[in-house]
Coordinates of N, CA, C and O in Angstrom, one line a residue:
X40 N 0.8 -1.2 -0.2 CA -0.3 0.1 0.1 C 1.0 1.2 0.2 O 1.8 1.3 0.7
X41 N 0.6 2.1 -0.9 CA 1.4 3.2 -1.0 C 0.9 4.3 0.2 O -0.1 4.5 0.3
X42 N 1.9 5.2 0.7 CA 1.4 6.2 1.7 C 0.8 7.2 0.9 O 0.9 7.7 -0.3
X43 N -0.4 7.9 1.6 CA -0.8 9.2 0.9 C -0.1 10.1 0.5 O 0.8 10.3 1.3
X44 N -0.2 10.8 -0.6 CA 0.7 11.9 -1.1 C 0.1 13.1 0.1 O -1.0 13.4 0.1
X45 N 1.0 13.7 0.2 CA 1.0 15.4 1.1 C 0.7 16.0 0.0 O 1.4 16.3 -1.0
X46 N -0.2 17.0 0.4 CA -0.7 18.2 -0.6 C 0.6 19.3 -0.5 O 1.3 19.3 0.3
X47 N 0.5 19.6 -1.9 CA 1.8 20.5 -1.9 C 1.4 21.8 -1.5 O 0.1 22.2 -1.6
X48 N 2.3 22.5 -0.7 CA 1.7 24.0 -0.5 C 3.0 24.9 -0.2 O 4.4 24.3 -0.1
X49 N 2.9 26.1 -0.1 CA 3.8 27.1 -0.2 C 3.1 28.4 0.6 O 1.9 28.8 -0.1
X50 N 3.8 28.9 1.6 CA 3.1 29.9 2.4 C 4.2 30.9 2.9 O 5.2 30.4 3.2
X51 N 3.8 32.1 3.1 CA 4.9 33.0 3.7 C 4.4 33.2 5.1 O 3.1 33.3 5.4
X52 N 5.5 32.8 5.9 CA 5.1 32.9 7.5 C 5.4 34.3 7.8 O 5.0 34.8 9.1
X53 N 6.1 35.2 7.3 CA 6.6 36.4 8.0 C 7.6 37.1 6.9 O 8.2 36.2 6.1
X54 N 7.5 38.4 6.8 CA 8.7 39.2 6.1 C 8.9 40.3 6.7 O 8.3 41.0 7.7
X55 N 10.2 40.8 6.6 CA 10.7 42.0 7.6 C 11.9 42.4 7.0 O 12.5 42.0 6.1
X56 N 12.2 43.8 7.4 CA 13.2 44.5 7.0 C 14.5 43.9 8.0 O 14.5 43.9 9.1
X57 N 15.6 43.4 7.4 CA 16.6 42.8 8.5 C 17.6 44.1 8.7 O 18.2 44.1 9.4
X58 N 17.8 44.8 7.6 CA 18.7 45.9 7.7 C 18.6 46.9 6.5 O 18.5 46.6 5.4
X59 N 18.7 48.1 7.0 CA 18.2 49.2 6.1 C 19.3 50.3 6.4 O 19.3 50.5 7.4
X60 N 19.7 50.9 5.4 CA 20.9 51.9 5.2 C 20.5 52.9 4.3 O 20.2 52.3 3.1
X61 N 20.3 54.2 4.4 CA 20.3 55.3 3.7 C 21.3 56.3 3.9 O 21.5 57.0 5.2
X62 N 22.2 56.4 2.9 CA 23.1 57.6 3.1 C 22.7 58.9 2.2 O 22.5 58.6 0.8
X63 N 23.0 59.9 2.6 CA 23.1 61.1 1.7 C 23.9 62.0 2.0 O 24.1 63.0 2.7
X64 N 25.3 61.5 1.4 CA 26.6 62.1 1.7 C 26.7 63.8 1.5 O 27.4 64.3 2.2
X65 N 26.3 64.1 0.5 CA 26.5 65.4 0.0 C 25.2 66.4 0.2 O 25.2 67.4 -0.6
X66 N 24.3 66.2 1.3 CA 23.1 67.0 1.5 C 23.5 68.3 2.1 O 24.7 68.1 2.9
X67 N 23.2 69.4 2.0 CA 22.0 69.6 1.4 C 22.2 69.8 -0.4 O 21.3 70.1 -1.0
X68 N 23.7 69.9 -0.8 CA 23.8 70.2 -2.0 C 23.2 69.2 -3.1 O 22.9 69.5 -4.0
X69 N 23.3 67.9 -2.6 CA 22.8 66.9 -3.6 C 21.2 67.2 -3.7 O 20.6 66.7 -4.9
X70 N 20.6 68.0 -2.7 CA 19.1 68.1 -3.0 C 18.8 69.4 -3.8 O 17.5 69.6 -4.4
X71 N 19.6 70.1 -4.3 CA 19.4 71.4 -5.0 C 19.1 70.8 -6.4 O 19.9 69.7 -6.8
X72 N 18.6 71.5 -7.4 CA 18.2 71.3 -8.4 C 19.3 71.0 -9.5 O 20.1 72.1 -9.3
X73 N 19.5 70.0 -10.2 CA 20.8 69.9 -11.1 C 20.3 69.6 -12.4 O 19.2 68.9 -12.6
X74 N 20.8 70.0 -13.5 CA 20.4 69.5 -14.9 C 21.2 68.4 -15.0 O 20.4 67.6 -16.1
X75 N 22.1 67.6 -14.6 CA 22.4 66.4 -14.7 C 21.6 65.1 -14.1 O 21.3 65.2 -13.1
X76 N 21.5 64.2 -15.1 CA 20.4 63.0 -14.6 C 21.4 62.1 -14.0 O 22.4 61.7 -14.6
X77 N 21.1 61.8 -13.0 CA 22.1 61.0 -12.0 C 22.1 59.4 -12.7 O 20.9 59.0 -13.2
X78 N 23.1 58.8 -12.5 CA 23.1 57.2 -13.1 C 22.7 56.8 -11.9 O 23.3 56.8 -10.7
X79 N 22.2 55.6 -12.0 CA 21.6 54.7 -11.0 C 22.3 53.5 -11.3 O 22.1 52.8 -12.2
X80 N 22.9 52.8 -10.2 CA 23.3 51.5 -10.1 C 22.8 50.4 -9.1 O 22.7 51.4 -8.3
X81 N 22.3 49.3 -9.4 CA 21.4 48.4 -8.7 C 22.3 47.2 -8.8 O 22.4 46.6 -9.7
X82 N 22.4 46.6 -7.6 CA 22.9 45.2 -7.5 C 21.8 44.6 -6.6 O 21.1 45.2 -5.6
X83 N 21.9 43.3 -6.9 CA 20.9 42.3 -6.4 C 21.5 41.0 -5.8 O 22.4 40.5 -6.7
X84 N 21.4 40.8 -4.7 CA 21.9 39.3 -4.0 C 21.1 38.7 -3.4 O 20.2 39.3 -2.5
X85 N 20.8 37.0 -3.4 CA 20.0 36.6 -2.9 C 20.7 35.4 -2.0 O 21.8 35.1 -2.0
X86 N 20.2 35.5 -0.6 CA 20.8 34.6 0.1 C 19.5 33.4 0.7 O 18.6 34.2 1.4
X87 N 19.4 32.3 1.0 CA 18.8 31.4 1.3 C 19.2 30.5 2.4 O 20.5 30.1 2.4
X88 N 18.3 30.2 3.4 CA 19.1 29.1 4.4 C 17.7 28.3 5.0 O 16.6 29.0 5.1
X89 N 17.9 27.3 5.4 CA 17.3 26.3 5.9 C 17.0 26.5 7.4 O 18.1 26.4 8.0
X90 N 15.9 26.9 8.0 CA 15.6 27.1 9.4 C 15.3 25.8 10.1 O 15.8 25.6 11.1
X91 N 14.6 25.2 9.4 CA 13.7 24.0 10.2 C 13.4 23.0 8.8 O 13.3 23.4 7.8
X92 N 12.9 21.8 9.3 CA 12.3 20.8 8.1 C 11.2 21.9 7.6 O 10.4 22.3 8.2
X93 N 11.1 22.2 6.1 CA 10.3 22.9 5.5 C 10.1 24.1 5.7 O 9.1 24.9 5.1
X94 N 11.1 25.0 6.4 CA 11.1 26.2 6.8 C 12.1 26.8 6.3 O 13.3 26.5 6.6
X95 N 12.1 27.9 5.3 CA 13.2 28.5 4.8 C 13.4 30.2 4.9 O 12.1 30.6 5.1
X96 N 14.5 30.7 5.2 CA 14.6 32.1 4.9 C 15.2 32.7 3.8 O 16.0 32.0 3.2
X97 N 14.5 33.6 3.1 CA 15.1 34.0 1.9 C 15.3 35.4 2.2 O 14.6 36.3 2.9
X98 N 16.5 36.0 2.0 CA 17.0 37.4 1.9 C 17.1 38.3 0.7 O 18.2 37.7 0.0
X99 N 16.5 39.0 0.5 CA 16.5 39.7 -0.9 C 17.5 41.2 -0.5 O 17.0 41.7 0.2
X100 N 18.9 41.2 -1.0 CA 19.6 42.1 -0.9 C 19.9 43.0 -2.0 O 20.3 42.6 -2.9
X101 N 19.1 44.4 -1.8 CA 19.5 45.3 -2.9 C 20.0 46.3 -2.4 O 20.0 47.0 -1.4
X102 N 21.0 47.0 -3.2 CA 21.9 48.3 -3.1 C 21.5 49.0 -4.4 O 21.7 48.6 -5.6
X103 N 21.4 50.1 -4.0 CA 21.1 51.1 -5.0 C 22.0 52.6 -4.9 O 21.9 53.0 -3.7
X104 N 22.8 52.9 -5.6 CA 23.5 54.1 -5.6 C 23.2 55.0 -7.2 O 23.2 54.6 -8.2
X105 N 22.9 56.4 -6.5 CA 22.6 57.4 -7.4 C 23.9 58.4 -7.3 O 24.2 58.7 -6.6
X106 N 24.5 58.4 -8.6 CA 25.5 59.4 -8.6 C 25.4 60.2 -9.9 O 25.0 60.0 -10.7
X107 N 26.1 61.5 -9.9 CA 26.1 62.5 -10.8 C 27.5 63.2 -10.6 O 27.9 63.6 -9.5
X108 N 28.1 63.5 -11.8 CA 29.4 64.1 -11.9 C 30.3 63.6 -10.9 O 31.1 64.1 -10.1
X109 N 30.5 62.3 -10.6 CA 31.4 61.5 -9.6 C 31.0 61.4 -8.3 O 31.8 61.1 -7.5
X110 N 30.0 62.2 -8.0 CA 29.4 62.4 -6.7 C 28.4 61.5 -6.2 O 27.4 61.5 -7.2
X111 N 28.4 60.8 -5.1 CA 27.1 60.0 -4.7 C 26.3 60.9 -4.2 O 26.4 61.7 -3.3
X112 N 25.0 61.0 -4.9 CA 23.8 61.6 -4.6 C 23.2 61.0 -3.0 O 22.9 61.5 -2.2
X113 N 22.9 59.6 -3.4 CA 22.4 58.6 -2.2 C 22.9 57.4 -2.6 O 23.1 57.0 -3.6
X114 N 22.7 56.4 -1.4 CA 23.2 55.1 -1.5 C 22.1 54.5 -0.4 O 21.8 54.9 0.7
X115 N 21.4 53.5 -1.0 CA 20.5 52.8 -0.1 C 20.9 51.1 -0.2 O 21.3 50.6 -1.3
X116 N 20.9 50.7 1.0 CA 21.2 49.4 1.1 C 20.3 48.5 1.9 O 20.0 49.2 3.1
X117 N 19.5 47.7 1.4 CA 18.4 47.1 2.1 C 18.6 45.4 1.9 O 18.9 44.8 0.9
X118 N 18.5 44.9 3.1 CA 18.3 43.6 3.2 C 17.0 43.0 3.7 O 16.5 43.5 4.6
X119 N 16.0 42.6 2.7 CA 14.5 42.4 3.2 C 14.5 40.7 3.1 O 14.6 40.2 2.1
X120 N 14.1 40.2 4.4 CA 13.6 39.0 4.7 C 12.3 38.4 4.5 O 11.5 38.8 4.9
X121 N 12.1 37.2 4.0 CA 10.8 36.3 4.4 C 11.3 35.0 4.9 O 12.2 34.3 4.7
X122 N 10.2 34.7 5.6 CA 10.3 33.1 6.1 C 9.2 32.6 5.3 O 7.9 32.8 5.2
X123 N 9.4 31.4 4.6 CA 8.6 30.6 3.7 C 8.5 29.0 4.3 O 9.6 28.5 4.4
X124 N 7.3 28.5 4.2 CA 7.0 27.3 4.8 C 6.8 26.6 3.3 O 5.8 27.0 2.6
X125 N 7.2 25.2 2.9 CA 6.9 24.6 1.9 C 6.6 22.9 2.3 O 7.2 22.5 3.2
X126 N 5.7 22.4 1.9 CA 5.2 20.9 2.0 C 4.9 20.3 0.9 O 4.4 20.8 0.0
X127 N 5.2 19.2 1.0 CA 4.9 18.3 -0.3 C 5.4 18.5 -1.6 O 5.2 18.0 -2.7
X128 N 6.6 19.2 -1.7 CA 7.1 19.8 -2.9 C 8.4 18.7 -3.1 O 9.0 18.3 -2.2
X129 N 8.5 18.3 -4.4 CA 9.4 17.5 -4.8 C 10.9 17.9 -4.6 O 11.2 19.1 -4.9
X130 N 11.7 17.2 -4.1 CA 13.1 17.9 -3.8 C 13.9 18.5 -4.6 O 14.6 19.6 -4.4
X131 N 13.6 18.1 -5.8 CA 14.5 18.6 -7.2 C 13.8 20.1 -7.4 O 14.2 21.0 -8.0
X132 N 12.4 20.4 -6.6 CA 11.5 21.5 -6.9 C 11.8 22.8 -5.8 O 11.6 23.8 -6.0
X133 N 12.5 22.1 -4.8 CA 12.7 22.9 -3.6 C 13.5 24.3 -3.8 O 13.3 25.3 -3.5
X134 N 14.8 23.8 -4.4 CA 15.6 25.0 -4.6 C 15.2 26.0 -5.6 O 15.2 27.3 -5.2
X135 N 14.8 25.6 -7.0 CA 14.2 26.7 -7.8 C 13.1 27.5 -6.8 O 13.1 28.9 -7.2
X136 N 12.2 26.7 -6.2 CA 11.1 27.6 -5.5 C 11.7 28.4 -4.7 O 11.3 29.5 -4.6
X137 N 12.6 28.4 -3.9 CA 13.2 29.3 -2.8 C 13.9 30.2 -3.5 O 13.9 31.4 -3.1
X138 N 14.5 29.9 -4.5 CA 15.2 31.0 -5.3 C 15.1 31.9 -6.2 O 15.3 32.7 -6.6
X139 N 13.7 31.3 -6.7 CA 12.9 32.1 -7.9 C 11.7 32.7 -7.3 O 11.4 34.0 -7.1
X140 N 10.7 31.8 -6.6 CA 9.3 32.3 -6.3 C 9.4 33.2 -5.0 O 8.8 34.2 -4.8
X141 N 10.5 32.6 -4.1 CA 10.5 33.8 -2.6 C 10.8 35.1 -2.9 O 10.2 35.9 -2.5
X142 N 11.9 35.1 -3.6 CA 12.2 36.7 -3.8 C 11.2 37.3 -4.7 O 11.1 38.6 -4.6
X143 N 10.5 36.5 -5.6 CA 9.4 37.2 -6.4 C 8.4 37.9 -5.6 O 7.9 38.8 -5.8
X144 N 8.0 36.9 -4.6 CA 7.1 37.2 -3.6 C 7.4 38.7 -2.8 O 6.9 39.4 -2.2
X145 N 8.8 38.7 -2.3 CA 9.4 39.7 -1.5 C 9.6 40.9 -2.4 O 9.2 42.1 -1.7
X146 N 9.9 41.0 -3.5 CA 10.2 42.0 -4.5 C 9.3 43.3 -4.3 O 10.0 44.3 -4.0
X147 N 8.2 43.1 -4.4 CA 7.4 44.3 -4.4 C 7.2 45.0 -3.0 O 7.4 46.2 -3.1
X148 N 7.5 44.4 -1.8 CA 7.6 44.9 -0.5 C 9.0 45.7 -0.4 O 9.2 46.7 0.1
X149 N 10.0 44.9 -0.9 CA 11.1 45.5 -1.1 C 11.4 46.8 -1.8 O 12.0 47.9 -1.4
X150 N 10.9 46.8 -3.0 CA 10.7 47.9 -3.8 C 9.9 49.1 -3.2 O 10.6 50.4 -3.3
X151 N 8.8 48.7 -2.6 CA 8.2 49.8 -1.8 C 9.0 50.5 -0.9 O 9.0 51.8 -0.9
X152 N 9.9 49.9 0.1 CA 10.8 50.3 1.1 C 11.7 51.2 0.5 O 12.1 52.4 0.8
X153 N 12.5 51.0 -0.7 CA 13.2 51.5 -1.3 C 12.6 53.0 -1.8 O 13.2 54.0 -1.9
X154 N 11.5 52.9 -2.4 CA 10.9 54.1 -3.0 C 10.6 55.1 -1.9 O 10.7 56.3 -2.0
X155 N 10.0 54.5 -0.4 CA 9.7 55.4 0.2 C 10.9 56.0 1.0 O 10.9 57.2 1.3
X156 N 12.3 55.4 1.2 CA 13.3 55.6 1.8 C 14.0 56.9 1.0 O 14.5 58.1 1.6
X157 N 14.0 56.6 -0.1 CA 14.5 57.5 -1.4 C 13.7 59.0 -1.2 O 14.2 59.9 -1.1
X158 N 12.3 58.8 -1.1 CA 11.5 59.9 -1.2 C 11.8 60.7 0.2 O 11.8 62.0 0.1
X159 N 11.6 60.0 1.1 CA 11.9 60.3 2.8 C 13.3 61.0 2.6 O 13.5 62.1 3.6
X160 N 14.3 60.7 2.0 CA 15.7 61.3 2.0 C 15.7 62.5 1.3 O 16.7 63.1 0.9
X161 N 14.4 63.0 0.6 CA 14.5 64.2 -0.4 C 14.5 64.3 -2.0 O 14.6 65.1 -2.6
X162 N 14.7 63.0 -2.3 CA 14.8 62.7 -3.7 C 13.5 62.0 -4.3 O 12.6 61.8 -3.6
X163 N 13.3 62.0 -5.4 CA 12.0 61.3 -6.2 C 12.3 60.0 -5.7 O 13.3 59.2 -5.5
X164 N 11.0 59.1 -5.5 CA 11.0 57.8 -5.1 C 11.6 57.0 -6.3 O 11.4 57.3 -7.5
X165 N 12.7 56.2 -5.7 CA 13.4 55.5 -6.9 C 12.4 54.0 -7.0 O 12.2 53.3 -6.2
X166 N 12.0 54.0 -8.2 CA 11.0 52.8 -8.3 C 11.7 51.7 -9.4 O 12.1 51.8 -10.6
X167 N 12.2 50.7 -8.7 CA 13.1 49.7 -9.3 C 12.3 49.0 -10.3 O 11.0 48.6 -10.1
X168 N 13.0 48.6 -11.4 CA 12.3 47.8 -12.3 C 12.1 46.4 -12.0 O 13.0 45.9 -11.1
X169 N 11.0 45.7 -12.5 CA 11.1 44.3 -12.2 C 12.2 43.5 -12.5 O 13.1 43.6 -13.2
X170 N 12.6 42.6 -11.6 CA 13.8 41.5 -11.7 C 13.3 40.3 -12.1 O 12.4 39.6 -11.7
X171 N 13.9 39.7 -13.2 CA 13.9 38.4 -13.7 C 14.4 37.4 -12.7 O 15.9 37.1 -13.1
X172 N 13.8 36.8 -11.6 CA 14.7 36.0 -10.8 C 14.8 34.5 -11.3 O 15.9 34.0 -10.8
X173 N 13.9 34.3 -12.3 CA 14.3 33.0 -13.0 C 15.5 33.0 -13.7 O 16.5 32.5 -13.5
X174 N 16.0 34.4 -14.4 CA 16.9 34.3 -15.3 C 18.3 34.6 -14.2 O 19.4 34.0 -14.6
X175 N 18.3 35.1 -13.2 CA 19.1 35.6 -12.1 C 19.7 34.0 -11.7 O 20.6 33.9 -11.5
X176 N 18.7 33.2 -11.5 CA 18.8 31.8 -10.8 C 19.5 31.1 -11.8 O 20.7 30.3 -11.6
X177 N 19.2 31.0 -13.2 CA 20.1 30.3 -14.1 C 21.2 30.9 -14.5 O 22.4 30.0 -14.3
X178 N 21.4 32.2 -14.0 CA 23.0 32.6 -14.3 C 23.5 32.3 -13.0 O 25.0 32.0 -13.3
X179 N 23.4 32.5 -12.0 CA 24.0 31.9 -10.6 C 24.4 30.5 -10.5 O 25.6 30.2 -10.3
X180 N 23.1 29.8 -11.2 CA 23.6 28.2 -11.2 C 24.8 28.1 -12.3 O 25.5 27.1 -12.1
X181 N 24.7 28.7 -13.4 CA 25.8 28.7 -14.4 C 27.3 28.7 -13.8 O 28.1 28.4 -13.8
X182 N 27.2 30.2 -12.9 CA 28.5 30.3 -12.5 C 29.0 29.2 -11.5 O 30.2 28.9 -11.5
X183 N 27.9 28.7 -10.8 CA 28.3 27.8 -9.7 C 29.1 26.5 -10.1 O 30.2 26.0 -10.2
X184 N 28.3 26.0 -11.5 CA 28.7 25.1 -12.3 C 30.1 25.2 -12.8 O 30.9 24.1 -13.0
X185 N 30.3 26.6 -13.3 CA 31.6 27.0 -14.0 C 32.8 27.1 -13.0 O 33.9 26.4 -13.3
X186 N 32.4 27.2 -11.6 CA 33.5 27.1 -10.7 C 33.8 25.5 -10.1 O 34.8 25.5 -9.9
X187 N 32.7 24.8 -10.5 CA 33.1 23.5 -10.1 C 34.1 22.7 -11.0 O 34.7 21.6 -10.9
X188 N 34.2 23.3 -12.4 CA 34.8 22.4 -13.2 C 36.3 22.9 -13.2 O 36.9 23.8 -12.6

């Protein structure tokens, strides 16, 4: 007799700001009208860890720097975390679920935090473009596979 199949589930148990930093190193001059459009550099990093059976933490780390004429206007550094519970997911699907779907769920909230903090810092809100977490996952997997060779 086969054991009964466990129903598949994926749920968010909590989400939170782990770390947030905003720097405006050249205020108030950086807030004065300038004709130069700032360059924006954004980097994204993902960290996952297993907390318990079927419970994982995903941390979405986003850094955004705006600069003009070689001067930093602002720097935002955000680590936004979430706790996720998965059950009944085949083992070969757990890693992609954690590394693609979890940051996809967290991103809109992290995006809002960054928009709010840049606005509260005196700048127009920084509205990050959507991130293709599937492509990021594949890129990171290819890099890891390349390091093993």
